[in-house]
mmCIF file of C-alpha atoms and ligand atoms in Angstrom:
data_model
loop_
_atom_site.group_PDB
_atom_site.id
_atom_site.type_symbol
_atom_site.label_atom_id
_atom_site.label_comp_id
_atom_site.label_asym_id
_atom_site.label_seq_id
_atom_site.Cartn_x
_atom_site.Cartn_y
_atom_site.Cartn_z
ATOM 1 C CA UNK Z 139 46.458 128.542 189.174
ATOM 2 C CA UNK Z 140 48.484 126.965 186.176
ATOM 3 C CA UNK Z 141 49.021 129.535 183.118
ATOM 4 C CA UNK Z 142 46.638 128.122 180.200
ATOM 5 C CA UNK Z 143 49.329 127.989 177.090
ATOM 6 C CA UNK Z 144 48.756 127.935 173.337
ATOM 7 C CA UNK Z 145 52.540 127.590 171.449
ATOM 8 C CA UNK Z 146 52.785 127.430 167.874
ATOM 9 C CA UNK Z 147 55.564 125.223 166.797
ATOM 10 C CA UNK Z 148 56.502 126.329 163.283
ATOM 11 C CA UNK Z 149 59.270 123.950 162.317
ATOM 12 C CA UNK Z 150 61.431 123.995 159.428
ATOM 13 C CA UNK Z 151 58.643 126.410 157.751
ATOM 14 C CA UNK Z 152 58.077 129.783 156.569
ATOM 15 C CA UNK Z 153 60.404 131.989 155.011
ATOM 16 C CA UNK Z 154 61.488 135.224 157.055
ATOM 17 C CA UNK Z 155 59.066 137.584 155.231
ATOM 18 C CA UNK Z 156 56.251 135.387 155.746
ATOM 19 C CA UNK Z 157 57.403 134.490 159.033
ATOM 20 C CA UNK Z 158 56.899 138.057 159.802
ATOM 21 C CA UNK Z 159 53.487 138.667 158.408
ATOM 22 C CA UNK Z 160 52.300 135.451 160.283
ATOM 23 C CA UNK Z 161 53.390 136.930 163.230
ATOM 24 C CA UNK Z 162 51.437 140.285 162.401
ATOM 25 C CA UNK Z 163 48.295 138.358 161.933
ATOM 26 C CA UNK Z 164 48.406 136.177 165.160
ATOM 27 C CA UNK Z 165 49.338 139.762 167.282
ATOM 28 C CA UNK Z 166 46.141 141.168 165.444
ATOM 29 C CA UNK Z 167 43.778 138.534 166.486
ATOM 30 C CA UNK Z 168 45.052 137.651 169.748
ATOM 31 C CA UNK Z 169 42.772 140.563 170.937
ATOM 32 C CA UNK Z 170 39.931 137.501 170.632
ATOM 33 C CA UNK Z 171 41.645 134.983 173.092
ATOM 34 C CA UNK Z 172 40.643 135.226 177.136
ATOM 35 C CA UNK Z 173 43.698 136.960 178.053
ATOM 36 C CA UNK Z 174 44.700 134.615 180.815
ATOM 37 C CA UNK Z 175 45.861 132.437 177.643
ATOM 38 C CA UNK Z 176 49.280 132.777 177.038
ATOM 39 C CA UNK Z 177 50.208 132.893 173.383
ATOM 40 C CA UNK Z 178 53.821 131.995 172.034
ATOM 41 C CA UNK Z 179 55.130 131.148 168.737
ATOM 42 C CA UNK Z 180 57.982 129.303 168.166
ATOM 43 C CA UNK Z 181 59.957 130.281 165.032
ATOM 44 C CA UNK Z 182 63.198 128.710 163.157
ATOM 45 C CA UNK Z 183 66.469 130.591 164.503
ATOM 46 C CA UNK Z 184 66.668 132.801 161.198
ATOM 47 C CA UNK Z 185 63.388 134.593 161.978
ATOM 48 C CA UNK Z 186 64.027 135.352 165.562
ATOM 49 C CA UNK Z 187 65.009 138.935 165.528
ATOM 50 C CA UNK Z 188 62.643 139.824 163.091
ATOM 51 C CA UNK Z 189 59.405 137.905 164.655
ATOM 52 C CA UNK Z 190 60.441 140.005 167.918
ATOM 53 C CA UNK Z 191 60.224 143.009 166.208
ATOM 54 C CA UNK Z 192 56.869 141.799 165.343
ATOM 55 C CA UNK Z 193 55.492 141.237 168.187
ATOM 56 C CA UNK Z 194 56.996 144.211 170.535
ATOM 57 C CA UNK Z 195 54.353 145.423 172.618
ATOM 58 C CA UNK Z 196 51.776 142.879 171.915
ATOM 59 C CA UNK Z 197 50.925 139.693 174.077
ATOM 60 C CA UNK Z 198 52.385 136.818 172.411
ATOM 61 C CA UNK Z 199 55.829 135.320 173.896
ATOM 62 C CA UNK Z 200 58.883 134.202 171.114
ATOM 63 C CA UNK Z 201 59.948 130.768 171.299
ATOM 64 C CA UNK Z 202 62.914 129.194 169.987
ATOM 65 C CA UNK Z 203 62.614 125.345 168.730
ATOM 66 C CA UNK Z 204 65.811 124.149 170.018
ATOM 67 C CA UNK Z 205 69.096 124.962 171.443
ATOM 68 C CA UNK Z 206 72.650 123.588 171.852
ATOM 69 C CA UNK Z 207 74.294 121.672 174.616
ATOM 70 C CA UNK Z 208 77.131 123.455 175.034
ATOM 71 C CA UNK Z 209 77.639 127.294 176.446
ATOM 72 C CA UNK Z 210 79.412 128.538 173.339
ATOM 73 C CA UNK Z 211 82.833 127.981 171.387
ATOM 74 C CA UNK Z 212 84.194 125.921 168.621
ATOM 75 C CA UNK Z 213 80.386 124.089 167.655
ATOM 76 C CA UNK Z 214 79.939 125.049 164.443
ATOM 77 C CA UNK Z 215 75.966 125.407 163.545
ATOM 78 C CA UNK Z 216 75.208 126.080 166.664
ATOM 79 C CA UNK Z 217 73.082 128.185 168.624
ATOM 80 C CA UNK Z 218 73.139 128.474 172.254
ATOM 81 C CA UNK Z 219 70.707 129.452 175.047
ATOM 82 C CA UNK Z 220 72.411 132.640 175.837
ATOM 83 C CA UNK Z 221 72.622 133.447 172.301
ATOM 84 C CA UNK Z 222 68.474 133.181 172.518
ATOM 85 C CA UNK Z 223 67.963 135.304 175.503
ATOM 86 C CA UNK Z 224 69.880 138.165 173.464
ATOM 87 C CA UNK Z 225 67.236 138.036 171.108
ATOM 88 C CA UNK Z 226 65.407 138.418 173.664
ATOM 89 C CA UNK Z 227 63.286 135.252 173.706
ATOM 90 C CA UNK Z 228 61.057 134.044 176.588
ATOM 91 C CA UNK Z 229 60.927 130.278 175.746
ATOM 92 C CA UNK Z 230 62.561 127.504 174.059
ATOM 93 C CA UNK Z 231 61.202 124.071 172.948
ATOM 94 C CA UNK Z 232 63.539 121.171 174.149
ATOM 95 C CA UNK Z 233 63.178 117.590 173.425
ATOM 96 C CA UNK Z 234 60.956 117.703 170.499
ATOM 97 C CA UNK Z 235 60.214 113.921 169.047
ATOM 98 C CA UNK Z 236 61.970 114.760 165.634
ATOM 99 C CA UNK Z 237 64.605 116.279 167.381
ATOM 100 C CA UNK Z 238 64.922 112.900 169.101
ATOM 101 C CA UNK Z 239 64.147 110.732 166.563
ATOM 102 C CA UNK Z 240 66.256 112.592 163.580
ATOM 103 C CA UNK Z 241 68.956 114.173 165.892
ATOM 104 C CA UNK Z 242 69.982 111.888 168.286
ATOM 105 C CA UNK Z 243 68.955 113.950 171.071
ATOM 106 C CA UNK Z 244 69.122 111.835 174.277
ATOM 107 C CA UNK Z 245 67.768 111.966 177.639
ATOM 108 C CA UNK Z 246 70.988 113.374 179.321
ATOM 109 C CA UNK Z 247 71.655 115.519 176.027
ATOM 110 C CA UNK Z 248 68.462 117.280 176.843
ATOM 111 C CA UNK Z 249 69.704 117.424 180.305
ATOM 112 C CA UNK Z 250 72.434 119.453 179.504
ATOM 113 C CA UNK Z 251 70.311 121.899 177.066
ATOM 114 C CA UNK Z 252 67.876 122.232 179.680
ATOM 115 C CA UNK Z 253 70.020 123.472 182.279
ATOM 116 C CA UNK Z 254 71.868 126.204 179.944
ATOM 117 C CA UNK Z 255 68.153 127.414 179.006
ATOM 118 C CA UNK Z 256 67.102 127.802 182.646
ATOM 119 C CA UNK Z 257 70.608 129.664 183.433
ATOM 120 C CA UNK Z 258 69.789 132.004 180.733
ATOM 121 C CA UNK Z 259 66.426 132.327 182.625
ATOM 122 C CA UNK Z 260 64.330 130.930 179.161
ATOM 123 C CA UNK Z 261 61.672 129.009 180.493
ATOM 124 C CA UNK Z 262 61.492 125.353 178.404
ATOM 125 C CA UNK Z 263 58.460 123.349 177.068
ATOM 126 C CA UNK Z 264 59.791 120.001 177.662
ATOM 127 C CA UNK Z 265 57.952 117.475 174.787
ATOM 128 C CA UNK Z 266 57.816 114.018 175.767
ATOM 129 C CA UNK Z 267 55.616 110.654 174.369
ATOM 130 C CA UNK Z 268 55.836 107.635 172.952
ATOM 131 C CA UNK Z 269 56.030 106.046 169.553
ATOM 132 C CA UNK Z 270 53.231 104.044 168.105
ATOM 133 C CA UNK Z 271 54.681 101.016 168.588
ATOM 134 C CA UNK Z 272 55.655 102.025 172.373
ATOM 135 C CA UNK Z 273 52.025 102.198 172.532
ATOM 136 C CA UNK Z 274 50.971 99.056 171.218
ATOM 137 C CA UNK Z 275 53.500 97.409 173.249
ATOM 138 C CA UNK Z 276 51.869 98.808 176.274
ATOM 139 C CA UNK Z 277 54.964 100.690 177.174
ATOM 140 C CA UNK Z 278 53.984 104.148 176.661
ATOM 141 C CA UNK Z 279 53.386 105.196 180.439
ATOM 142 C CA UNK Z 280 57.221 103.466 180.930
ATOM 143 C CA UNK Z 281 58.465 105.827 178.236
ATOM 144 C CA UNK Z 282 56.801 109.093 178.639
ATOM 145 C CA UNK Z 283 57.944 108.263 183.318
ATOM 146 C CA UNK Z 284 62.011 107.351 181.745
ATOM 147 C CA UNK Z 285 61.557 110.808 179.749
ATOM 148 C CA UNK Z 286 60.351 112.452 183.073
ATOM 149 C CA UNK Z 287 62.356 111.274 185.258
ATOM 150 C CA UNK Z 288 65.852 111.320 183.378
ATOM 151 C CA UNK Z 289 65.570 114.761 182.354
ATOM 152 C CA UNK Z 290 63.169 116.520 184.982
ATOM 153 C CA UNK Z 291 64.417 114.791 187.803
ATOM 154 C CA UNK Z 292 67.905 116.227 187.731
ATOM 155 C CA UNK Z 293 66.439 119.695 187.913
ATOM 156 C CA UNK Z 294 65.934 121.683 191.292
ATOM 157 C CA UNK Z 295 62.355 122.684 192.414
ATOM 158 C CA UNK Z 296 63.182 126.354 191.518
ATOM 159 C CA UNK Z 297 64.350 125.357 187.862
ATOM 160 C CA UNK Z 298 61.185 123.019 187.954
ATOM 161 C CA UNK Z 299 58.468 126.232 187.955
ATOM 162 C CA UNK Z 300 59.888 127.706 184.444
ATOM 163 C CA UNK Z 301 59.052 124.247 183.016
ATOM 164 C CA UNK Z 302 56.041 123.575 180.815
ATOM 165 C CA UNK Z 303 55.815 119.748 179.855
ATOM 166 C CA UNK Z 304 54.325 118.602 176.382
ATOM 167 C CA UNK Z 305 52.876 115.595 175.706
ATOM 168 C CA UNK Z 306 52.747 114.694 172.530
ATOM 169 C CA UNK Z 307 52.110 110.818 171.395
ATOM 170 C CA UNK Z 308 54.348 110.515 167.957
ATOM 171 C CA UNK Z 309 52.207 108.767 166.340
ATOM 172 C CA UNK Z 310 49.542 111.897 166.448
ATOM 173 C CA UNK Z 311 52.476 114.431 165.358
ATOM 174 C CA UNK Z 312 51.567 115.924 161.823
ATOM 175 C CA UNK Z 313 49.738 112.293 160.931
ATOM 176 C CA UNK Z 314 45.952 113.879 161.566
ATOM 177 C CA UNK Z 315 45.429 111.148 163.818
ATOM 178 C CA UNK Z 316 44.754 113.178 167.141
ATOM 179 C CA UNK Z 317 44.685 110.895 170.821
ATOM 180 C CA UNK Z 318 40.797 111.101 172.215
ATOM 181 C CA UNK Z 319 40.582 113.273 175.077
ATOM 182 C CA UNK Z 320 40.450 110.527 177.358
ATOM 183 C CA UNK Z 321 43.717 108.816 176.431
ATOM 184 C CA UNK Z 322 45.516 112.237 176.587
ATOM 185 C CA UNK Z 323 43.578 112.876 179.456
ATOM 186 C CA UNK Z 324 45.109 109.809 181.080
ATOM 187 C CA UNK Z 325 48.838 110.499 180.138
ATOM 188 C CA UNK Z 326 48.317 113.986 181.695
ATOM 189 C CA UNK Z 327 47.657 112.806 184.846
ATOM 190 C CA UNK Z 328 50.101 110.416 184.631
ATOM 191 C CA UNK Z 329 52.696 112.938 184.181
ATOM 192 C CA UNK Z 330 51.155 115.345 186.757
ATOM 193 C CA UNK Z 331 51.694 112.255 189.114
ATOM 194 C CA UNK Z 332 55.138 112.058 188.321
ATOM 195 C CA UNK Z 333 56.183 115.163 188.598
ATOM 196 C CA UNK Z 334 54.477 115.059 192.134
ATOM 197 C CA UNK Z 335 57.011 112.278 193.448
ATOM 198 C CA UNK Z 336 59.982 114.414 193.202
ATOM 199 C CA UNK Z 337 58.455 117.829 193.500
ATOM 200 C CA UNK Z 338 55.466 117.285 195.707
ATOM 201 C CA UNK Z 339 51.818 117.779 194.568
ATOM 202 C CA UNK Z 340 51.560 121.665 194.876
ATOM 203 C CA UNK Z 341 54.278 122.118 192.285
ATOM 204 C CA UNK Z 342 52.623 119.416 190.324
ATOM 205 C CA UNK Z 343 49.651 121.452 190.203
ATOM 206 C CA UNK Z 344 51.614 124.249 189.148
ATOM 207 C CA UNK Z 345 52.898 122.632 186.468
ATOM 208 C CA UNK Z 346 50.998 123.311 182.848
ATOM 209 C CA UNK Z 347 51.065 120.396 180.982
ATOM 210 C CA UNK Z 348 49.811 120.891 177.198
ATOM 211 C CA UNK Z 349 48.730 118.152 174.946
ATOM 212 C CA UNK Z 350 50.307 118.108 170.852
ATOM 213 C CA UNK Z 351 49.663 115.942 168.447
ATOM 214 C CA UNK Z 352 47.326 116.699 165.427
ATOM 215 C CA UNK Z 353 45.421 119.956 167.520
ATOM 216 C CA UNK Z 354 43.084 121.753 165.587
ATOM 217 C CA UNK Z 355 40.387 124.206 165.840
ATOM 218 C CA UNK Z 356 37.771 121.193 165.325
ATOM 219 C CA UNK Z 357 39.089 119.237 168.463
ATOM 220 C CA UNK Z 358 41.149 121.902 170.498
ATOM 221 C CA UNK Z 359 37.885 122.351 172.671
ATOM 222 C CA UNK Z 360 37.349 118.491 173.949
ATOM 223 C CA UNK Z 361 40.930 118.173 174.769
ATOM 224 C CA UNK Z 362 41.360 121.328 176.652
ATOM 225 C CA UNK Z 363 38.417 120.545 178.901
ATOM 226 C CA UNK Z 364 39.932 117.898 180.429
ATOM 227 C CA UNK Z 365 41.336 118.235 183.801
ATOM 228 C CA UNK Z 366 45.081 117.867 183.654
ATOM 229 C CA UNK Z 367 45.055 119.761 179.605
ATOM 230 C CA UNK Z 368 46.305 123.270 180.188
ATOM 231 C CA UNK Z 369 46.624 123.867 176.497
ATOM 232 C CA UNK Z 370 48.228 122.850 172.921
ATOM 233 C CA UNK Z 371 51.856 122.613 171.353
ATOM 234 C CA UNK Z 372 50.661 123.252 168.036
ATOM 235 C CA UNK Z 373 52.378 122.552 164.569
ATOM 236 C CA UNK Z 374 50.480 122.223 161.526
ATOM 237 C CA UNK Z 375 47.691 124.470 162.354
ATOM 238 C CA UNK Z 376 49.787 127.110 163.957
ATOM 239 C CA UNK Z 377 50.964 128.187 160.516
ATOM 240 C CA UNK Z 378 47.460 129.705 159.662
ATOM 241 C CA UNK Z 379 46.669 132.532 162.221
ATOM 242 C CA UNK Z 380 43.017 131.886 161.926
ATOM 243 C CA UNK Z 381 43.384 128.295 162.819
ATOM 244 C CA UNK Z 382 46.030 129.150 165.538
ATOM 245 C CA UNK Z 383 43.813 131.692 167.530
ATOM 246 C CA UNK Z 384 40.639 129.679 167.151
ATOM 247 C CA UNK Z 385 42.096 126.971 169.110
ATOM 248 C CA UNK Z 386 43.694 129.113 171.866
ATOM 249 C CA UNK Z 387 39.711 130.563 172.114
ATOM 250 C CA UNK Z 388 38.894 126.861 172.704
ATOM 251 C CA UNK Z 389 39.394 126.782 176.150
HETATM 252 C C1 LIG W 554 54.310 119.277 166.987
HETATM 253 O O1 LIG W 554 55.142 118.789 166.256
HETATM 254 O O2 LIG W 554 54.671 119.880 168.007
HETATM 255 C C2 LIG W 554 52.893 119.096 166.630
HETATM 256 C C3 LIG W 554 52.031 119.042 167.594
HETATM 257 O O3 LIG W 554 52.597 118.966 165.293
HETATM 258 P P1 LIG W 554 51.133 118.812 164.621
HETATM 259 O O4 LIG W 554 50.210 119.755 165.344
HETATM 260 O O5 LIG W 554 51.348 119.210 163.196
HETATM 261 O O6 LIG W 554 50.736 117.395 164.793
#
């Protein structure tokens, strides 16, 4: 059975204090979600330490948002994947749309990042999807299989089983317009194919494969009832503990 995931992608919000006391009121209510849901937040860099201190003992994992390229040295701003295990995290998000879009981050970029997370043993949410005009076009099935198979393909089937994959269509990223079920629906599957042609369909089953874009408590329930949804990469709402639990009870 795939794990059933709910990770809160805070972003560039939050200061460290309230950070903190977020992360106090999603361990207090997480007693309310089925506990084969897995529950991670995802934190900027500065709140690491503190958010783990925060959630010792409980049963939500620590995320990071990003990490670099390189192993460690002279890159200045930097912070790498081994750097992250220290903390200790569990997970790190890699390939994020506005890390794409406003950081350059290519395909073989996130190649590179990838592998250091895996060596640190971090497991990765890969984010892929396409741009609203991809869409239109008709090209977002091309996209979201060149984002697959560039990155994931390069990986060995044993690096392949720490990877959760997000979809998340840009255009529904922090705009309030969420993708019906049925087109995320059909993306899912689309990926869960993919992944089959290099890893075979029993690791594709394995594979969670959560849905972003715009999730909320209101529509978390439709879109995780679909076959290939094994939860949410969740931004906006993640940052209110209510809103964050009642969509990981949505399943
Ligand atoms: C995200 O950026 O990962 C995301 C899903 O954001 P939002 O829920 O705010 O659309």
């Amino acid at each position: 059975m795939r794990k059933k995931i709910v990770a809160g992608n805070w972003k560039m919000n939050t200061v460290v204090p309230q950070g903190e006391t977020l992360a106090k009121e999603i361990v207090g209510l997480s007693g309310e979600v089925p506990s084969d849901v897995t529950l991670i937040v995802a934190p900027p860099f500065t709140h690491l330490s503190r958010v783990a201190e925060a959630l010792k003992g409980s049963r939500v994992a620590l995320s990071a948002q990003n990490c670099a390229d390189k192993e460690s040295g002279a890159y200045t701003g930097e912070v790498s994947a081994k750097m992250l295990a220290s903390v200790p995290v569990e997970y790190v998000i890699l390939g994020h749309s506005e890390r794409r879009e406003y950081y350059g981050e290519t395909n073989a970029k996130l190649v590179e990042k990838i592998k250091l997370a895996l060596a640190e043993n971090l497991s990765v949410i890969y984010c892929v999807g396409e741009k609203l005009e991809e869409r239109e076009k008709g090209e977002h099935f091309n996209v979201i299989a060149s984002q697959v198979k560039e990155v994931l393909f390069n990986l060995t089937a044993e690096q392949m089983s720490k990877v959760v994959i997000a979809y998340e269509p840009v255009w529904a990223i922090g705009t309030g317009k969420t993708a019906t079920s049925a087109q995320a629906q059909e993306v899912h599957e689309f990926i869960r194919k993919t992944v089959a042609e290099k890893f075979g369909k029993d690791a594709a089953d394995q594979t969670s494969i959560l849905y972003g874009g715009s999730c909320k408590p209101g529509n978390a329930r439709e879109l995780f009832a679909c076959k290939d949804i094994d939860g949410g990469l969740i931004g906006g709402a993640s940052l209110v503990a209510g809103d964050f639990i009642a969509i990981a009870k949505s399943f």
